[in-house]
Short mmCIF file of C-alpha atoms and ligand atoms in Angstrom, two decimals:
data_model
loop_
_atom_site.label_atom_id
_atom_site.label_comp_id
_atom_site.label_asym_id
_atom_site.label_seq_id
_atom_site.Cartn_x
_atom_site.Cartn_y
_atom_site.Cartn_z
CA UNK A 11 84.93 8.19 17.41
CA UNK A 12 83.42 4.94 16.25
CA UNK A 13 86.17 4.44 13.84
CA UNK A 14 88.35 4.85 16.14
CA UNK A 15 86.56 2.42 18.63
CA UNK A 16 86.90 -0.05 15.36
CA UNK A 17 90.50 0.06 14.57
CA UNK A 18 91.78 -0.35 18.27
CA UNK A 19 89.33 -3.41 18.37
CA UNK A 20 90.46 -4.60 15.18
CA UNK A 21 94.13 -3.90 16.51
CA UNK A 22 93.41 -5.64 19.90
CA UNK A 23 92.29 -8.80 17.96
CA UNK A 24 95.51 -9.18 15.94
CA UNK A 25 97.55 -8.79 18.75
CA UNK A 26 95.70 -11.81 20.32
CA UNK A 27 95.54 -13.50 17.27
CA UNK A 28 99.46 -13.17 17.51
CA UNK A 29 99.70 -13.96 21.29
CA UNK A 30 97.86 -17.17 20.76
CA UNK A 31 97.66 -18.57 17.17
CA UNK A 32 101.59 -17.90 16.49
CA UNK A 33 104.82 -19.26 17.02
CA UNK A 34 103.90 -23.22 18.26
CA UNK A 35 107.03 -24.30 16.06
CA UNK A 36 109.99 -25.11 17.33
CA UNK A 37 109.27 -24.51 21.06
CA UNK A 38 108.15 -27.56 22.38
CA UNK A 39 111.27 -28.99 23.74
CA UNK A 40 111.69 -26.69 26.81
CA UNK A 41 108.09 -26.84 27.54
CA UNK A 42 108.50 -29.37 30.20
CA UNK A 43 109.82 -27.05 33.04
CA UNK A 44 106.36 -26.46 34.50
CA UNK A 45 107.38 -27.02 38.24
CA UNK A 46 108.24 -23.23 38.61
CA UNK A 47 105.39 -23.35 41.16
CA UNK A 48 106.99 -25.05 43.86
CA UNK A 49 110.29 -23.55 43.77
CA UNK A 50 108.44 -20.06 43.55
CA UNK A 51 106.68 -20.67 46.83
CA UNK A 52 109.79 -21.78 48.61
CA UNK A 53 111.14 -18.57 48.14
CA UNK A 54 108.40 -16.65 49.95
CA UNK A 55 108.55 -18.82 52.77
CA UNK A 56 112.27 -18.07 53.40
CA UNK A 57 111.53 -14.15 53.42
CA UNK A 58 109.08 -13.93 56.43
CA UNK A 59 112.70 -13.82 58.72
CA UNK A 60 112.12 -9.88 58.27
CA UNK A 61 108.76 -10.18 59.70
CA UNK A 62 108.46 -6.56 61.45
CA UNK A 63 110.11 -4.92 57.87
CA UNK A 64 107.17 -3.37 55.62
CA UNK A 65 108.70 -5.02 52.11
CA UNK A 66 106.02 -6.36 50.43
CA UNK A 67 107.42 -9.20 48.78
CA UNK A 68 103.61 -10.95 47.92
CA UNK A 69 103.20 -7.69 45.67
CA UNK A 70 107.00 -8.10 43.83
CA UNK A 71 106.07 -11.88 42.69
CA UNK A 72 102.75 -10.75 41.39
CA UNK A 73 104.12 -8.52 39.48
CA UNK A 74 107.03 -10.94 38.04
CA UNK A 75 104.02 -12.99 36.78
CA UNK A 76 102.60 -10.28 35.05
CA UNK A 77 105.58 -9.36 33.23
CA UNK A 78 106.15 -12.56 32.29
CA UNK A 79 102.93 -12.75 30.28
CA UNK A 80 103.82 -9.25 28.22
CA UNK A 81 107.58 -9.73 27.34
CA UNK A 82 108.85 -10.43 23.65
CA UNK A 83 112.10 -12.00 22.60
CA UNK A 84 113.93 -11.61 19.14
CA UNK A 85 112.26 -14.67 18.44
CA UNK A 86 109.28 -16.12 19.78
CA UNK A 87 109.78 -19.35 21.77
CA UNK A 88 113.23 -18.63 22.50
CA UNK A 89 115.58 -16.62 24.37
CA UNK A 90 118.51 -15.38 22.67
CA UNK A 91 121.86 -15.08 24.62
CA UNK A 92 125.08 -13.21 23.62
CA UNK A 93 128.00 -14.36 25.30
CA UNK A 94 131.73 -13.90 24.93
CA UNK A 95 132.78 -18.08 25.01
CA UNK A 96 136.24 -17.84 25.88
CA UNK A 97 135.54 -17.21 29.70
CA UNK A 98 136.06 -20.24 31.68
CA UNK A 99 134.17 -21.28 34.29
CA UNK A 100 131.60 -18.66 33.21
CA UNK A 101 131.27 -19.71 29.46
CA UNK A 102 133.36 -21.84 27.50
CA UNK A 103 133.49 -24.51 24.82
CA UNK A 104 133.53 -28.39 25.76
CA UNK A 105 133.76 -29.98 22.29
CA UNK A 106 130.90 -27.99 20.59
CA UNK A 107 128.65 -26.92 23.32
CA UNK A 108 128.85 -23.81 25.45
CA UNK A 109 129.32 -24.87 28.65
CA UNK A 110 129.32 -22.62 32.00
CA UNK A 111 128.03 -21.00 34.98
CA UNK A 112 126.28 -18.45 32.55
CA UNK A 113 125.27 -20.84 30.21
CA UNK A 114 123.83 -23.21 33.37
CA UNK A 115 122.39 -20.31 34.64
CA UNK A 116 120.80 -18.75 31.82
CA UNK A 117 119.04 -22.27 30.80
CA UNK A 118 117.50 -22.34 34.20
CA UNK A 119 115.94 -18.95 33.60
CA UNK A 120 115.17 -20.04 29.78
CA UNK A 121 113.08 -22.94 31.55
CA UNK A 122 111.43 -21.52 33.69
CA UNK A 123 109.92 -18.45 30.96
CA UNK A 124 109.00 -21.47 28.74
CA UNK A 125 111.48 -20.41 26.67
CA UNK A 126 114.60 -22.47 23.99
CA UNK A 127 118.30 -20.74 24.90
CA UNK A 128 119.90 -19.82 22.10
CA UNK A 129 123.48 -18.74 22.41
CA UNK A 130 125.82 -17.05 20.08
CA UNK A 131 129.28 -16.20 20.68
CA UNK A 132 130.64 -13.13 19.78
CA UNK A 133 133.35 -10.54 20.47
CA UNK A 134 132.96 -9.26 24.14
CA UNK A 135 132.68 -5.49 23.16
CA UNK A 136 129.95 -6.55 20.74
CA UNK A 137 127.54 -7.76 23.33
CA UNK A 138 126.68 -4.46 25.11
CA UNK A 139 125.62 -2.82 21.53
CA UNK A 140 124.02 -6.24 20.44
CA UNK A 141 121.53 -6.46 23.69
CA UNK A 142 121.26 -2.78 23.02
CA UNK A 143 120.12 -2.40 19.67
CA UNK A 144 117.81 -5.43 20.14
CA UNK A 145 119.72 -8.27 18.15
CA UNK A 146 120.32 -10.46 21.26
CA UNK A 147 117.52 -10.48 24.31
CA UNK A 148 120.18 -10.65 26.93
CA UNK A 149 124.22 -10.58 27.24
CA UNK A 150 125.48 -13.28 30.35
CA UNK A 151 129.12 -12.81 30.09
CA UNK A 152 130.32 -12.68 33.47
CA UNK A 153 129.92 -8.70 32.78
CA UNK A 154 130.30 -6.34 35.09
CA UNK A 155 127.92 -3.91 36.27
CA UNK A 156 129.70 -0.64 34.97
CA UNK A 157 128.97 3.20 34.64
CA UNK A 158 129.37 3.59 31.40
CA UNK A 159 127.49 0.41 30.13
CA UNK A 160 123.97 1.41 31.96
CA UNK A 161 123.80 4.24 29.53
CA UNK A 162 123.28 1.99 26.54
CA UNK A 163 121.89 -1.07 28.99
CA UNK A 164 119.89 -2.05 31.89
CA UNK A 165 121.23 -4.68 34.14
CA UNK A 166 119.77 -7.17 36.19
CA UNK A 167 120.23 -7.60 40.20
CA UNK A 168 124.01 -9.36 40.65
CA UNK A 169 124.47 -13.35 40.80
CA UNK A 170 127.92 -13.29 41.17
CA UNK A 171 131.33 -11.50 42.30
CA UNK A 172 134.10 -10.90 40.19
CA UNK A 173 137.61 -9.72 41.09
CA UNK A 174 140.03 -8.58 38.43
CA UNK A 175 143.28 -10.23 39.15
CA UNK A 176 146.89 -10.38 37.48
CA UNK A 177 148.53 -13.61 35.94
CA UNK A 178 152.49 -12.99 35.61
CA UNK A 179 155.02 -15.77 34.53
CA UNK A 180 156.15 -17.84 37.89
CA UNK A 181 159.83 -16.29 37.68
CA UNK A 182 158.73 -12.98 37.34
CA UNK A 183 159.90 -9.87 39.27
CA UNK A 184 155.87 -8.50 39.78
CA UNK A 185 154.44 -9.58 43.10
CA UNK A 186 151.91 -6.89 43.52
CA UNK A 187 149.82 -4.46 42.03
CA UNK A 188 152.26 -1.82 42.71
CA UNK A 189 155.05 -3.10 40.59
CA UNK A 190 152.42 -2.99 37.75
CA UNK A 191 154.41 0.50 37.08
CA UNK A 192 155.43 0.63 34.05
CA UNK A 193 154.91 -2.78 32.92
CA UNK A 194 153.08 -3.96 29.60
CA UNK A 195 149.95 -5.20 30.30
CA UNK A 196 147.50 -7.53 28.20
CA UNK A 197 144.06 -7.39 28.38
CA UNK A 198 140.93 -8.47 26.46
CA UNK A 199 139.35 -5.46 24.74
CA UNK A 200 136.72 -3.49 26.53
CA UNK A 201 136.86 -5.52 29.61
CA UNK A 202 136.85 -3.99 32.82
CA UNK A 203 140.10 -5.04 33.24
CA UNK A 204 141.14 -3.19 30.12
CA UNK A 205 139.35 0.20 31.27
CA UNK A 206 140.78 0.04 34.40
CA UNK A 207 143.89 -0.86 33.60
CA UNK A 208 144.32 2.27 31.10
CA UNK A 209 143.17 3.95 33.89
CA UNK A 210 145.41 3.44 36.19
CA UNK A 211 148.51 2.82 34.07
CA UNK A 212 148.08 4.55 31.02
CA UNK A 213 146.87 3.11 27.70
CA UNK A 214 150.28 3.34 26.12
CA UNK A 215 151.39 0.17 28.46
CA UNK A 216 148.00 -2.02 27.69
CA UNK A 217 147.50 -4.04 24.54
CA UNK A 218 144.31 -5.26 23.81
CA UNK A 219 143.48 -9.07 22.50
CA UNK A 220 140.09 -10.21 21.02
CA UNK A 221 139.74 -12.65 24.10
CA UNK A 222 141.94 -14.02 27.29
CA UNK A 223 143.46 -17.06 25.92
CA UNK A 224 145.00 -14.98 23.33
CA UNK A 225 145.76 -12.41 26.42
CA UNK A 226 147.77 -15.90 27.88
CA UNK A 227 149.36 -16.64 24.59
CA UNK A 228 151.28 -12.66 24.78
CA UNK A 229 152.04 -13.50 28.51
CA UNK A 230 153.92 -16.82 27.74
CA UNK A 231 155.81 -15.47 24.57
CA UNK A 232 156.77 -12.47 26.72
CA UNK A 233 154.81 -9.77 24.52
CA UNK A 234 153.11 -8.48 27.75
CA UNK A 235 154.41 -9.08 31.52
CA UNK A 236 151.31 -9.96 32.60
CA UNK A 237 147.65 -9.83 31.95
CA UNK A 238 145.00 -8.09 33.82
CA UNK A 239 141.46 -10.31 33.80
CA UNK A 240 138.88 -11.52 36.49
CA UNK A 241 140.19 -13.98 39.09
CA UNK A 242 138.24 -17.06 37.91
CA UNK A 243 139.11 -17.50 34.35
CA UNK A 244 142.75 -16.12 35.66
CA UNK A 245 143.05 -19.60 37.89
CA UNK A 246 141.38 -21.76 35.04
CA UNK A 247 144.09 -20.26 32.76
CA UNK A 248 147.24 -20.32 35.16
CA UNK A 249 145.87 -24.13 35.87
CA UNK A 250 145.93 -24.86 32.15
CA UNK A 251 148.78 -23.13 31.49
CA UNK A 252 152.80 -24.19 32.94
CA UNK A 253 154.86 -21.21 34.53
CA UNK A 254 151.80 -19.16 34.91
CA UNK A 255 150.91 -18.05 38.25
CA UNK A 256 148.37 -15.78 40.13
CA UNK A 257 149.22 -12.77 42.03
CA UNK A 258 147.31 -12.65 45.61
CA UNK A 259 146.61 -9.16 45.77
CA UNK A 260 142.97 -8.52 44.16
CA UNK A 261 143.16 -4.91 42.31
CA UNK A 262 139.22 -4.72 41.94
CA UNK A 263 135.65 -6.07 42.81
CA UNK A 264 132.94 -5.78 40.63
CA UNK A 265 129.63 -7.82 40.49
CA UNK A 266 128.25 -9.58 37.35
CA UNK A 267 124.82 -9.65 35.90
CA UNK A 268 122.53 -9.88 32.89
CA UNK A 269 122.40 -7.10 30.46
CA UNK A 270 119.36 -6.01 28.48
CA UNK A 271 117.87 -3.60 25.90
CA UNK A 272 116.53 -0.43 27.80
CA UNK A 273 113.19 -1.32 25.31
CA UNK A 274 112.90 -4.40 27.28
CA UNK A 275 112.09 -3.43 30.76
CA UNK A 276 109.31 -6.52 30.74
CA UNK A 277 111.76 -9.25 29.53
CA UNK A 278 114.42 -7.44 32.63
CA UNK A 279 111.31 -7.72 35.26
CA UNK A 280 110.81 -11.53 34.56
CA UNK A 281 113.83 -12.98 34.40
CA UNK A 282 115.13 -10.97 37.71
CA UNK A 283 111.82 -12.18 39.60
CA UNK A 284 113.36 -15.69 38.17
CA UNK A 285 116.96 -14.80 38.64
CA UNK A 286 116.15 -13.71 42.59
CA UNK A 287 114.41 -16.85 42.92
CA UNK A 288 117.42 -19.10 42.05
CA UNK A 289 119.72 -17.18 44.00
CA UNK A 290 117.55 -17.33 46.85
CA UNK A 291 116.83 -21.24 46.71
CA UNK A 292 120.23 -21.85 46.46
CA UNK A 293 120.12 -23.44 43.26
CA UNK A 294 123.00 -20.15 41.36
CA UNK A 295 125.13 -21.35 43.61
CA UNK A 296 125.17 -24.83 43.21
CA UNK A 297 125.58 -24.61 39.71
CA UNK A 298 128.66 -22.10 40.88
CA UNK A 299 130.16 -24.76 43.01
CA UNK A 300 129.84 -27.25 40.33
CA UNK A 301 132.24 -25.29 38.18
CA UNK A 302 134.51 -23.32 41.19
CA UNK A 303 136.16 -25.94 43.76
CA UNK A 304 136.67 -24.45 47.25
CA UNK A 305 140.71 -24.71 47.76
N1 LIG B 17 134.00 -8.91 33.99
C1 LIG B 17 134.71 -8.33 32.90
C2 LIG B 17 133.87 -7.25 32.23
O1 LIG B 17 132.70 -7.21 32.39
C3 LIG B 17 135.15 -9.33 31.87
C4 LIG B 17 134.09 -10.14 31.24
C5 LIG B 17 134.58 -10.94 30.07
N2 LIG B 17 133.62 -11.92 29.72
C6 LIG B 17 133.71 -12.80 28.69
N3 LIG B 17 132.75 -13.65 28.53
N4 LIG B 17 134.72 -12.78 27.90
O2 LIG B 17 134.37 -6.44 31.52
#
């Protein structure tokens, strides 16, 4: 029994030992952010509109503090993104750096855990088993909340709507959905867009491409008659892109959010209490209306 007593004291030391003697390098540069406080207590202000509801919201930011204290990252002092960079307005390159709503978005919530961002760009369908198996602390890739991701991941609450849409070639004969038929369709691999469209059309008609530039690149040499993808990056790459247009009709909506390992549930609680904070000071979509222009 003493024993016992011994080695969880002994155990209890180390892991303060390691909460407060490790880790100081390389962290200091993001250490600045320390006016959380007063955006935090905006927040609370703004929810006493649903005065006669029972919601205890006093209890829900407690607990986000808490969490906050007992979360670990891949490495300490930072927070390690996987993204899919070839997403524009969500996450692209400008020169070297990874620009982007998520990017913007994710250093916000970086700052305000005390934490570096690190990002690293991989292939889309590699970010879901990446989060998952604990390599990355959290995928931002303008993904969509989907059935069959939440049994490998957990997602956070939604920051932003997504609709998949469908580029064609300005002379072409497809105006809607419904002439889609039939048609060859190009994707990028594993996207929603890609499951749904095999859905819908049958696989044989979909070919997949490692991103939706290269998706673009089929379209315009006539390998594909159009390409299935979400309606943001479809008007960044019809804009970019001569002869390209973008059909009106919208063939789904899905919401995006941060994915994380199911082993993580701390690191999920504190950056949602963060993440529900931005969206509810306004300051998601100001960052969103810095990279989408109203028409
Ligand atoms: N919203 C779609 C999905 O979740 C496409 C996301 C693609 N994102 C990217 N960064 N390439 O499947």
């Amino acid at each position: 029994m003493k024993k016992a007593l011994a080695i969880l004291s002994a155990a209890l030391f180390s892991a303060l030992c390691l909460a407060s003697c490790g880790g100081t390098d390389g962290t200091s540069s993001s250490s600045e952010s320390s006016q959380e406080s007063s955006a935090a207590s905006t927040s609370s202000a703004e929810s006493s509109e649903g005065s006669s509801s029972e919601e205890s919201q006093a209890e829900e930011s407690s607990a986000e503090t808490d969490a906050a204290a007992e979360f670990t990252t891949v490495t300490e002092g930072v927070l390690t993104m996987a993204t899919n960079a070839e997403f524009p307005p969500y996450e692209y390159y400008e020169g070297d750096t990874i620009v982007g709503i998520d990017a913007e978005v994710a250093q916000l919530i970086a700052d305000e855990l005390g934490l570096t961002l690190e990002i690293a760009d991989i292939a889309f369908d590699s970010i879901v088993p990446g989060v998952q198996s604990g390599k990355y602390d959290i995928g931002v890739a303008g993904m969509t909340i989907d059935e069959k991701r939440l049994e490998s991941v957990n997602f956070s609450t939604p920051y932003a709507t997504g609709i998949q849409a469908v580029i064609v070639t300005e002379d072409s004969d497809i105006t809607s959905v419904d002439d889609l038929a039939g048609k060859t369709i190009g994707v990028q691999t594993n996207t929603t867009g890609d499951i749904k469209a095999c859905e819908d059309f049958g696989m044989e008609n979909v070919v997949q491409y490692d991103n939706g530039a290269m998706a673009v690149e089929g379209l315009k040499s006539g390998k594909v008659d159009c390409v299935i993808i979400d309606n943001e990056p479809a008007k960044s790459y019809a804009a970019a892109n001569e002869g390209l247009k973008v059909l009106e009709t919208e063939y789904a909506v899905e919401e995006y959010a941060i994915c994380f390992s199911k082993e993580n549930a701390a690191l999920q609680e504190a950056v949602n209490g963060i993440l529900e904070d931005l969206i509810a000071d306004g300051s998601v979509q100001e960052i969103v209306d810095k990279y989408i222009k109203a028409e």
